[in-house]
Coordinates of C-alpha atoms and ligand atoms in Angstrom, one line a residue:
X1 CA -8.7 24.7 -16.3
X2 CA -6.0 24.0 -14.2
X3 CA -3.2 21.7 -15.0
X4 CA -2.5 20.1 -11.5
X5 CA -3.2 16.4 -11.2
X6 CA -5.1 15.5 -7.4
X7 CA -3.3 12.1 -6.7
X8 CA -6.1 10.5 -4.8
X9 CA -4.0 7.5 -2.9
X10 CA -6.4 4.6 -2.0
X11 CA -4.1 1.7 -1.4
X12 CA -5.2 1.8 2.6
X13 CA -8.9 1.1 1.3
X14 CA -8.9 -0.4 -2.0
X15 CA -5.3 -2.1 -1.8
X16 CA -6.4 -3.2 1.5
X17 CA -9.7 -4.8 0.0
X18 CA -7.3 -7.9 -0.9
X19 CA -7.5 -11.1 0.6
X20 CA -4.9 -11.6 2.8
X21 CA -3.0 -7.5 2.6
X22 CA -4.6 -7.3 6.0
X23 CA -2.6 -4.5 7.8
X24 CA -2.1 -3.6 11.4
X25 CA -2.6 -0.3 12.3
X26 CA 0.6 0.4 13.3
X27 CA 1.5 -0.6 9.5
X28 CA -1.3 1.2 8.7
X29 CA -0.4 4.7 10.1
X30 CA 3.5 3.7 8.9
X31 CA 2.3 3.5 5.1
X32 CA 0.1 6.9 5.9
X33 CA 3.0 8.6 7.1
X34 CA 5.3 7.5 3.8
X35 CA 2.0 8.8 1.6
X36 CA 2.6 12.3 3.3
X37 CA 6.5 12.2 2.2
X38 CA 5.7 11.4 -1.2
X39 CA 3.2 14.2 -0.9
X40 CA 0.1 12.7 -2.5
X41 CA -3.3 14.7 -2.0
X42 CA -5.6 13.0 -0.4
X43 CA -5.3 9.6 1.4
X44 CA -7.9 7.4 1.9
X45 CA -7.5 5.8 4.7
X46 CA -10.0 3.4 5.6
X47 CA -14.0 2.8 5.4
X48 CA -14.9 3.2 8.8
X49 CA -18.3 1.6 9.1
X50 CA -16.4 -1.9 7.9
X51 CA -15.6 -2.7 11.7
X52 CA -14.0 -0.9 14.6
X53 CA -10.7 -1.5 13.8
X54 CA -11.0 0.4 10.4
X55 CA -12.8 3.3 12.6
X56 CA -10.4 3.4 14.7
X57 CA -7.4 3.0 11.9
X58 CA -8.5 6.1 10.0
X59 CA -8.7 8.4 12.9
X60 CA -5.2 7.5 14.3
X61 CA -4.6 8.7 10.6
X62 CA -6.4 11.6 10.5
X63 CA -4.9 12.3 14.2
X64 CA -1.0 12.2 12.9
X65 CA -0.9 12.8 9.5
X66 CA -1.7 16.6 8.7
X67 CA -0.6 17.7 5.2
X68 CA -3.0 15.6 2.7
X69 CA -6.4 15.6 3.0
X70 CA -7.8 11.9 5.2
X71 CA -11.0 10.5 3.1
X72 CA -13.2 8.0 4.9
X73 CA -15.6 5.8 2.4
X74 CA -18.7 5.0 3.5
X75 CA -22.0 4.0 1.2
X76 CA -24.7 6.0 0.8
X77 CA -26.4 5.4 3.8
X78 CA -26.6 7.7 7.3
X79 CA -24.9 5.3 9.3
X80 CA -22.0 4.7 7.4
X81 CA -21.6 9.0 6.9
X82 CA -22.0 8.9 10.2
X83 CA -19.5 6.3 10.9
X84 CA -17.1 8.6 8.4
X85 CA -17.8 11.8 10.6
X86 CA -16.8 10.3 13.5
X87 CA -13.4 8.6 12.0
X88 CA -12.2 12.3 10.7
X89 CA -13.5 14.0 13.8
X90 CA -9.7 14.9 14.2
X91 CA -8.5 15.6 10.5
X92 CA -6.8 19.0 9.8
X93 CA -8.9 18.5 6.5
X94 CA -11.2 15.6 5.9
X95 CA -13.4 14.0 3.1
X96 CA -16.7 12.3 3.5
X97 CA -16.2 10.0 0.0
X98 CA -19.7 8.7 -0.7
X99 CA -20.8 6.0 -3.1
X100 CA -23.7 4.2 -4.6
X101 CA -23.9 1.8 -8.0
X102 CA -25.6 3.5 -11.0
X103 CA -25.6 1.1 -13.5
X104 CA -28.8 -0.7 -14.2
X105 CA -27.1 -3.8 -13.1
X106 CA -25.9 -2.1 -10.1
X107 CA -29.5 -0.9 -9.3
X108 CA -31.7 -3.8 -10.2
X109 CA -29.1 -6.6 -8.2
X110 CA -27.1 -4.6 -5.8
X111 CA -29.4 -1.8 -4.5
X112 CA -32.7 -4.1 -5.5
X113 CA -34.5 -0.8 -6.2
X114 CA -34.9 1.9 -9.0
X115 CA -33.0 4.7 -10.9
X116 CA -35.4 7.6 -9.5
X117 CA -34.4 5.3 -5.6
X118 CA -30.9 5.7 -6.5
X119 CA -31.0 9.1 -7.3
X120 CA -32.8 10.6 -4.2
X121 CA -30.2 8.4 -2.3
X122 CA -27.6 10.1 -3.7
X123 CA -28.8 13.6 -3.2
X124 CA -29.6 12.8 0.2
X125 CA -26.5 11.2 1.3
X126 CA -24.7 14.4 0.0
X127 CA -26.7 16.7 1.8
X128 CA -26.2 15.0 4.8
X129 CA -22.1 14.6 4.2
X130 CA -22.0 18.0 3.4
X131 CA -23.4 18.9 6.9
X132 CA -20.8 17.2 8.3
X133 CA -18.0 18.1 6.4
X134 CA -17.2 20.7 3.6
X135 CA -15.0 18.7 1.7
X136 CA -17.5 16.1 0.2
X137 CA -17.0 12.7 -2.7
X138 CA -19.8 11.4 -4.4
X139 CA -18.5 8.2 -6.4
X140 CA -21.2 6.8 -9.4
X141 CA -19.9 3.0 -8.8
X142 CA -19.8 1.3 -11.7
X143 CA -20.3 4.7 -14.4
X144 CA -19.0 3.1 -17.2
X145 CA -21.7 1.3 -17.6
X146 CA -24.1 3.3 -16.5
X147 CA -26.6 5.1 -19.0
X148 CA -25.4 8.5 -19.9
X149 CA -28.2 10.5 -19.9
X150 CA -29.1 9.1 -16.1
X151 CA -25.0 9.9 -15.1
X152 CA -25.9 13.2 -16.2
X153 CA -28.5 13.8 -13.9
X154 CA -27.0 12.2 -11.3
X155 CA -23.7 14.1 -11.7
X156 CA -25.6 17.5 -12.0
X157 CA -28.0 17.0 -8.9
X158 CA -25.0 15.6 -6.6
X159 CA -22.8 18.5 -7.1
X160 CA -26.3 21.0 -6.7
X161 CA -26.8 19.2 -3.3
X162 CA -23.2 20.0 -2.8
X163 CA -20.4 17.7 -3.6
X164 CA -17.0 18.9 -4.5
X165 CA -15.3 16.6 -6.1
X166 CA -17.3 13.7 -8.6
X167 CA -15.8 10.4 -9.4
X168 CA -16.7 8.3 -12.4
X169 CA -15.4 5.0 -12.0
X170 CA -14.6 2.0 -13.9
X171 CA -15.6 -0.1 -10.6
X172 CA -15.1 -3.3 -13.2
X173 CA -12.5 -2.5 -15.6
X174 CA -14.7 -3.1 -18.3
X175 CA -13.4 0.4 -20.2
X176 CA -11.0 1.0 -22.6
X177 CA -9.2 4.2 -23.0
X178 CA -10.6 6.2 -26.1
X179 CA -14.1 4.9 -24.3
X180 CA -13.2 6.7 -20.6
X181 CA -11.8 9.3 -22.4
X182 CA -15.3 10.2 -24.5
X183 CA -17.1 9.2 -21.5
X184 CA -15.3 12.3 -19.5
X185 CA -15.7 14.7 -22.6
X186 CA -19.0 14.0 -23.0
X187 CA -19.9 14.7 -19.4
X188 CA -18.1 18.0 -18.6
X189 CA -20.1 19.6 -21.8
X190 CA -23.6 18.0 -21.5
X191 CA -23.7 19.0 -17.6
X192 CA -24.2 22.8 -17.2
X193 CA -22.5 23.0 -13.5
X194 CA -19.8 20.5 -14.3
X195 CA -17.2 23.0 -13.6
X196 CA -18.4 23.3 -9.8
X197 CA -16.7 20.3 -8.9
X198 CA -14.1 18.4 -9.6
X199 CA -13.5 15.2 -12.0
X200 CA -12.2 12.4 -10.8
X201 CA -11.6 8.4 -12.3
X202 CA -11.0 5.7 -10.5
X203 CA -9.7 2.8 -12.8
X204 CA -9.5 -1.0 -11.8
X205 CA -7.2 -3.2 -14.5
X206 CA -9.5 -5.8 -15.1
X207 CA -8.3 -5.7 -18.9
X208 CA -4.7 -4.1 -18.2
X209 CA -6.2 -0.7 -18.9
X210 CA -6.1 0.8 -15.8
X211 CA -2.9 3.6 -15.7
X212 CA -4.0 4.2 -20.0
X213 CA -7.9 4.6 -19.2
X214 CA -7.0 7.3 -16.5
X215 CA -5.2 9.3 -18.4
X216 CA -7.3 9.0 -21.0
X217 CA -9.8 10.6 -18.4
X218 CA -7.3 13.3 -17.7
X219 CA -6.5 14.1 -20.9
X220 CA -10.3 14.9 -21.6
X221 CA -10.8 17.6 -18.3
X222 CA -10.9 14.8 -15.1
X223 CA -8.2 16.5 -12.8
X224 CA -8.3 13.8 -9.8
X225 CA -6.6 10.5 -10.9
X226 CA -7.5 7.5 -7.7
X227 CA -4.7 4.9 -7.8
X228 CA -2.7 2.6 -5.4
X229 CA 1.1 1.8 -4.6
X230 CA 2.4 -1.0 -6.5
X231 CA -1.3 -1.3 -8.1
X232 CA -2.5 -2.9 -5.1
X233 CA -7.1 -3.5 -5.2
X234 CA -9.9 -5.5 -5.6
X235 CA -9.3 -8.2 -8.4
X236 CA -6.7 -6.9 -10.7
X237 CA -6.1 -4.0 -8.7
X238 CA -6.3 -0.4 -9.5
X239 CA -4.3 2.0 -11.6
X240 CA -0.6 2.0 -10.4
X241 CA 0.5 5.3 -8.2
X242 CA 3.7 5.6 -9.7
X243 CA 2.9 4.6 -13.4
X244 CA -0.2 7.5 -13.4
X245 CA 3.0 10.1 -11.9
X246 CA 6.0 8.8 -14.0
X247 CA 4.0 8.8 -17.3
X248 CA 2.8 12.7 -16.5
X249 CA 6.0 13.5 -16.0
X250 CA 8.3 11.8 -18.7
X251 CA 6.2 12.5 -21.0
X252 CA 5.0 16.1 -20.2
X253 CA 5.2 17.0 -23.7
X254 CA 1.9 15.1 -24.4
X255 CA -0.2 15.5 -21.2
X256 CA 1.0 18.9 -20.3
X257 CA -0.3 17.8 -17.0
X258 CA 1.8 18.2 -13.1
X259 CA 1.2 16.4 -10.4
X260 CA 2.6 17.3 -6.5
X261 CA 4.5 14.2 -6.1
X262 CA 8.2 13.8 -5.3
X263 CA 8.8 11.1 -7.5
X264 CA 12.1 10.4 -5.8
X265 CA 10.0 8.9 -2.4
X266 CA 8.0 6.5 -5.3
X267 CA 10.6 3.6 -4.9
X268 CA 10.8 3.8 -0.5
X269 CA 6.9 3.7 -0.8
X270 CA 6.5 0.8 -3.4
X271 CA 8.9 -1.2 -0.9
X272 CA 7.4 -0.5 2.3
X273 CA 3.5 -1.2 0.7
X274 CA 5.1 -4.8 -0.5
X275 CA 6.3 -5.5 3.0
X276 CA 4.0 -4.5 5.1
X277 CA 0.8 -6.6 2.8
X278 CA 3.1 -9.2 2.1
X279 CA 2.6 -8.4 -1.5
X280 CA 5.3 -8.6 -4.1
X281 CA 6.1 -7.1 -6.8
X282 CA 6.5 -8.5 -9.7
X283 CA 10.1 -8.5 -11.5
X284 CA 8.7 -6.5 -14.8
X285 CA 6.6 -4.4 -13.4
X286 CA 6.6 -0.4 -15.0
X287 CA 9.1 1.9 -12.8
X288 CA 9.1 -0.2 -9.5
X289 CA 10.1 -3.7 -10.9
X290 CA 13.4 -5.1 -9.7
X291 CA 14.1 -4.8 -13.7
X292 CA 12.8 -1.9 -14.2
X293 CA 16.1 -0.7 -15.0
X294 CA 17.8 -3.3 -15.2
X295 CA 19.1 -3.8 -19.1
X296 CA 20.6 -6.9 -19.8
X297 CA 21.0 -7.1 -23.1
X298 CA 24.3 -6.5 -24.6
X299 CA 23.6 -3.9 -27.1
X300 CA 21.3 -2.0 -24.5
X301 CA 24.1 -2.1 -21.6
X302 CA 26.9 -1.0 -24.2
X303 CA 24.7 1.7 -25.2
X304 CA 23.8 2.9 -22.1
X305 CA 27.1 3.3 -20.7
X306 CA 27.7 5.9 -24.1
X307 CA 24.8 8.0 -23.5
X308 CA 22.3 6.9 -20.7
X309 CA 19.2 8.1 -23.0
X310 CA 19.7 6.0 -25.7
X311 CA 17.6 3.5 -24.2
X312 CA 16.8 4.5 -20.4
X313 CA 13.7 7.1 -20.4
X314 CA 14.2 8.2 -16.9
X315 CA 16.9 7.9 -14.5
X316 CA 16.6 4.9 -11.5
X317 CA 17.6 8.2 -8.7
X318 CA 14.1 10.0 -10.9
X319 CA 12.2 7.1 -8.3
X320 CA 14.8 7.4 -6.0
X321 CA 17.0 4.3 -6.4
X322 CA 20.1 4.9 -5.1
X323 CA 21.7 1.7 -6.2
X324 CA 24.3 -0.6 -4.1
X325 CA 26.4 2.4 -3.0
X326 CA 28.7 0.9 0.1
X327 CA 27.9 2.8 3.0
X328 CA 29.2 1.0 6.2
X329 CA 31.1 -2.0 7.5
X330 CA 31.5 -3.5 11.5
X331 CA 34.3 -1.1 12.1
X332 CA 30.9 2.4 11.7
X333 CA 29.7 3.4 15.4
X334 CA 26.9 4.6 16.1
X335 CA 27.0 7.7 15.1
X336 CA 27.7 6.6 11.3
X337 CA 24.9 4.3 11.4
X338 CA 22.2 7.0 13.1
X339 CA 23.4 9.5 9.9
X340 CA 22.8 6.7 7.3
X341 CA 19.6 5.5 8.9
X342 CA 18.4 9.3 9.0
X343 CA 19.5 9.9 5.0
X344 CA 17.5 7.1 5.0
X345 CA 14.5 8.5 6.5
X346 CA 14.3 6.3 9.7
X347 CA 14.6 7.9 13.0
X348 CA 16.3 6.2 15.6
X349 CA 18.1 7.3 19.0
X350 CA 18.9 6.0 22.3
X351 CA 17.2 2.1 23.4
X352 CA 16.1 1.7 20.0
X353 CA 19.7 2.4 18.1
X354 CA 21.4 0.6 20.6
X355 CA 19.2 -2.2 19.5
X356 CA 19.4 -1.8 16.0
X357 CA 22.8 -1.5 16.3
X358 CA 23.3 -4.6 17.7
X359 CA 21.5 -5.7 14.8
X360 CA 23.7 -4.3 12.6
X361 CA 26.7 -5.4 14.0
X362 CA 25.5 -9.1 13.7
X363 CA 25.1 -8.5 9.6
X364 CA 28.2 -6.3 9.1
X365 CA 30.4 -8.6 10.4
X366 CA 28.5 -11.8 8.7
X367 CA 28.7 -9.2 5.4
X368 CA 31.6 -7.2 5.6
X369 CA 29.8 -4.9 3.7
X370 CA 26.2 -3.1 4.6
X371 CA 24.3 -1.3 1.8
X372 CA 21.6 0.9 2.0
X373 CA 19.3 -1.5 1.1
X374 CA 20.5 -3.7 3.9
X375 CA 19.9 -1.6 6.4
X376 CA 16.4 -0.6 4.9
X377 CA 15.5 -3.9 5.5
X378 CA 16.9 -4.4 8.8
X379 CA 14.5 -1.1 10.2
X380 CA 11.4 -2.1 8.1
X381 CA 12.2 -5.9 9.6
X382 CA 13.7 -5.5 12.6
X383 CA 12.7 -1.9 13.6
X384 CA 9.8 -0.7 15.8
X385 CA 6.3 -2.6 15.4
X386 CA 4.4 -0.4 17.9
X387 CA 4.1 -3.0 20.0
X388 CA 6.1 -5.8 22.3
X389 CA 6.8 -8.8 20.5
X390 CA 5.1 -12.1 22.4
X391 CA 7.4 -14.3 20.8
X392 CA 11.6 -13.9 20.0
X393 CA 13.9 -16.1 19.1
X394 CA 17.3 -16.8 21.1
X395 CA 18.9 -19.5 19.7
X396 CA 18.6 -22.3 16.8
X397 CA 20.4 -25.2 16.3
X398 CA 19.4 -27.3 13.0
X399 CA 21.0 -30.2 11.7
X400 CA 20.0 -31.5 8.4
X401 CA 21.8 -33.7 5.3
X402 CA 20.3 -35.9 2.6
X403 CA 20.8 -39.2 4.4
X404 CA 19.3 -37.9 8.2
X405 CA 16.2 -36.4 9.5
X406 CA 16.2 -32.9 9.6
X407 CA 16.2 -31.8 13.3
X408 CA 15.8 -28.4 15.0
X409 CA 16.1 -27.0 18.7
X410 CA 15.0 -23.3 19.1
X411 CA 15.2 -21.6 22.5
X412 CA 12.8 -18.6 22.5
X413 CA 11.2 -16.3 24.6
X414 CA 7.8 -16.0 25.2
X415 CA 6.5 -12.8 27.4
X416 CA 9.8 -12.7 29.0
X417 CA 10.7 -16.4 29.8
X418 CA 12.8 -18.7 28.0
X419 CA 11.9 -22.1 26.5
X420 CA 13.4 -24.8 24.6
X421 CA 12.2 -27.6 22.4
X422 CA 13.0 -30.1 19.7
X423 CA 11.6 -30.9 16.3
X424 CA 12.1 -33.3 13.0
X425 CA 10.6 -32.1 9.7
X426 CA 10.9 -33.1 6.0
X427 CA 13.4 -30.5 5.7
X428 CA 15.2 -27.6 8.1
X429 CA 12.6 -25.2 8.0
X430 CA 9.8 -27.6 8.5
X431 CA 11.7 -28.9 11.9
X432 CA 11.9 -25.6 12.9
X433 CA 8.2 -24.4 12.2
X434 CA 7.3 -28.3 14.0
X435 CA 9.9 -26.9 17.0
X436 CA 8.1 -23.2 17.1
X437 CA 4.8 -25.1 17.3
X438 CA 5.6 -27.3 20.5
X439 CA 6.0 -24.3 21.9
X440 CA 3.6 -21.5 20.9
X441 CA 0.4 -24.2 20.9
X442 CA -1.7 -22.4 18.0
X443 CA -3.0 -24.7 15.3
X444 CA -2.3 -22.0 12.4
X445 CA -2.6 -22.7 9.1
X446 CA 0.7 -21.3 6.9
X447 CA -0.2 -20.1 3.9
X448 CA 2.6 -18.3 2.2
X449 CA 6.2 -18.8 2.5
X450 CA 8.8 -17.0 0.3
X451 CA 12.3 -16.1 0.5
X452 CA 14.0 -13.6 -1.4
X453 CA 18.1 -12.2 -1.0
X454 CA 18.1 -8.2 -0.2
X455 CA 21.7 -7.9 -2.1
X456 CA 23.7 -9.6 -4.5
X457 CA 26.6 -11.8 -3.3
X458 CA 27.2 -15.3 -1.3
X459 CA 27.0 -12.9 2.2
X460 CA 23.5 -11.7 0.7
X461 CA 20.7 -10.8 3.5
X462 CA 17.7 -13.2 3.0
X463 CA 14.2 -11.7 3.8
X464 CA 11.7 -14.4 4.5
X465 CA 7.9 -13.8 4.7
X466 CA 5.4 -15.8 5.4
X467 CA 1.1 -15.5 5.9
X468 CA -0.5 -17.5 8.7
X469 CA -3.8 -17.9 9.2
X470 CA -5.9 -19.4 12.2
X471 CA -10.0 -18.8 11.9
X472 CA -10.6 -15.8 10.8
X473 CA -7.5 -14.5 11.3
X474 CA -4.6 -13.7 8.5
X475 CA -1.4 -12.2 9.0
X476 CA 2.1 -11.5 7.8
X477 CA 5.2 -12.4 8.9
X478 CA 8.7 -11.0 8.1
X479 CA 12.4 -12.1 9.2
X480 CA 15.8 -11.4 8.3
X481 CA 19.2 -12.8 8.5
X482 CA 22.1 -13.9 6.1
X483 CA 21.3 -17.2 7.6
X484 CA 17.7 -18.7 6.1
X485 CA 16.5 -21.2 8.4
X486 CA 17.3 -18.1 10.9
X487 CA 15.3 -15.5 9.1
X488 CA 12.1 -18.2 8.3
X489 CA 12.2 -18.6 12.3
X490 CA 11.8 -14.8 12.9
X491 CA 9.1 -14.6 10.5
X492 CA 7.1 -17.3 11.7
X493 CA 7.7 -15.9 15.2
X494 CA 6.8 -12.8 13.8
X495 CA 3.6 -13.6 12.5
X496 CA 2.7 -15.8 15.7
X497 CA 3.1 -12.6 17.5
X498 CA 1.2 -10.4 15.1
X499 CA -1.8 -13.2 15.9
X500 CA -1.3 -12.9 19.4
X501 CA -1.6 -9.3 19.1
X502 CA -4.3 -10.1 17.1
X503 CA -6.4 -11.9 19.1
X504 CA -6.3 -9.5 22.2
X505 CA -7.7 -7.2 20.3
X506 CA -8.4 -6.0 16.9
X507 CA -4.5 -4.8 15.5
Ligands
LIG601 ZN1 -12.0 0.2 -6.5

């Protein structure tokens, strides 16, 4: 049996699942392109039938992003295959993943049918996949709490009726790891053509067992591990992207496992995912936690500096954390800041680094100093959305104290032409927001506001995001500045254009 891991990336479907994550599909196909640097296997990209946007989403995908294989999910039913077909019409390789719930419960309540239903289904929706498309998913939903001897059956008949790779799922997270681990032993001796297709897990974390049930999985013959960056999914979300590859690889001596990733792209991807859904991540969080490597304990930091094993496992530049290394100040042209920003892995040249280095002049000389994770933020803020901004902001002028009412002007520019307005609030931002809104006339809802400082220091660049929401509508919203009031303007403005966008039609 081979000992290369499929990393199965799902965060465009399953992360995507969460309230709120919604992406454009300009983000979308940003994210997709980042998957292919840190070289995963397949990407899912979308489940097509969900609404024309998602269609539309995974074939822009499948259109630009070459290397890994584009998967489409779609339910066991022809006009959601079909649906799939059509999305990865122009894939260089595609996958049809299929599903259907197998547990009784999933039968008798979801399906409202019968085991012998469920099964025909199965074989049928496989057939008809495979007609379509070589490369062919069939997922069990819910297996782990399915009955075995029926998950044999339906494992052997799919794979007769041709599917090439079989996932057994903990759809609930109701596993624990020596459990998955049986569960995958079990299966690849009491089927005869197990060995025809491939094993796969996908693992939610329900219980916290996610990243340990699915290497439990692996260690036992599955050789496709389905995970998400940062963890993103449904509920509790899914097993962790970068804890499944980390753990494979520091700790090779157990798994004797490999996987195709370039670890050093894990900590780029992690920070664009947050971004873009608006998700963060939490301080403690394994390998892509602000303190992650952060030791702060005397005895630890002492240690360290003596021999960097002692208590560090793997190496911050292993994720590719290149730490607060001073890179440029206001006196860099444009030529030093095109050769950072391509180190970087942005691309920029002629309007749009003039533009950005505009930008940049306005923090280096607030800063003095510009890091690389400055400038990461000022392209992933600031840089190319794929599409004109509605709303920008050209100037702000707040006033605020603890004995007076808070009062803003903005000037901004909406669809080329400038206008000005007043606003009080309960505090500076509030004014501004209350200023914004005489202007831009939509009733939105905010629902998420937080601000966070890119790098250390008094001069630090604040990052503010926020969620909006108006019907059925959600978006995100990001700004940037050393100034805070500033950067909570352009990320409301932001996000009122991202709903402007929205509402012409689907982003
Ligand atoms: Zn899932």
């Amino acid at each position: 049996m081979s000992d290369k891991i499929i990393i199965f990336d799902t965060t465009l479907r399953d992360g995507e699942q969460i309230p709120g994550a919604s992406l454009t599909r300009f983000e979308k196909l940003e994210i997709a392109k980042q998957l292919e640097k840190l070289n995963v296997d397949v990407i899912e990209a979308g489940f097509p039938i969900s609404s024309p946007g998602d269609l539309e989403s995974v074939k822009e995908i499948a259109k630009a992003v070459k290397r890994p294989v584009i998967a489409g999910l779609c339910r066991a039913v022809k006009k959601d295959i079909d649906a799939c077909r059509d999305a990865l019409k122009p894939a260089k390789r595609g996958r049809i993943h299929t599903f259907i719930g197998t547990s009784d419960i999933h039968v008798k309540f979801i399906t409202n049918t019968t085991r012998e239903e469920v099964l025909r289904r199965s074989i049928e929706a496989v057939k008809l996949a495979r007609n379509y498309c070589d490369d062919v998913e069939y997922s069990a939903m819910d297996a782990a709490r399915t009955d075995f001897d029926y998950l044999c059956k339906i494992v052997e008949e799919t794979i007769k009726a041709g599917a090439t790779t079989i996932n057994i799922p903990d759809s609930v997270g109701y596993s624990e790891p020596v459990e998955h681990g049986k569960l995958i032993h079990d299966l690849m001796n009491a089927v005869p053509n197990i060995n025809k297709a491939i094993i796969s897990v996908h693992c939610h974390n329900d219980l916290g067992m996610a990243t340990a049930n699915s290497l439990s999985a692996a260690m036992n013959g599955a050789r496709q591990i389905e995970c998400t960056i940062n963890g993103l999914g449904e509920r509790a979300g899914n097993a962790a992207l970068e804890e499944i590859v980390m753990a494979l690889k520091v700790r090779k001596d157990v798994y004797k496992l490999e996987t195709n990733i370039k670890s050093e792209e894990i900590y780029k991807t992690s920070k664009l995912v947050s971004r873009y859904t608006g998700i963060p991540v939490q301080p403690n969080k394994a390998i892509v936690g602000h303190n992650a490597f952060a030791h702060a304990s005397g005895i630890h930091q002492d240690a360290i500096l003596k021999k960097e094993s002692t208590f560090g496992i793997m190496t911050p530049s292993s994720i590719g954390i290149t730490g607060h290394e001073l890179v440029l100040t206001s006196r860099s042209g444009r030529h030093a800041l095109s050769h950072r920003l391509s180190a970087l892995g942005f691309k920029a040249e002629g309007e749009e680094l003039n533009a950005i280095y505009t930008k940049f002049l306005v923090i280096a000389d607030k800063k003095k100093e510009v890091f690389d994770e400055d400038l990461q933020a000022l392209m992933e803020t600031e840089g190319k959305k794929g599409f004109d901004a509605a709303y920008s902001l050209i100037d702000l002028y707040v006033a605020t104290g603890i004995k007076i009412t808070p009062t803003a002007t903005v000037e901004i520019k909406i669809n080329g032409k400038s206008f000005k307005a007043a606003g009080i609030g309960d505090g500076p931002v509030d004014a501004t927001y209350k200023a914004i809104n005489s202007l831009v006339k939509e009733d939105v809802t905010l629902l998420d506001y937080q601000l966070r400082s890119i790098t250390g220091g008094k001069e630090a660049l604040g990052e503010v995001s926020v969620r909006i929401k108006k019907g059925a509508i959600e978006v995100n919203g990001r700004g940037l500045s050393t100034d805070v009031i500033e950067a909570s303007a352009r990320a409301y403005l932001d996000a009122l254009s991202k709903l402007a966008r929205a509402k012409l039609s689907k982003v």
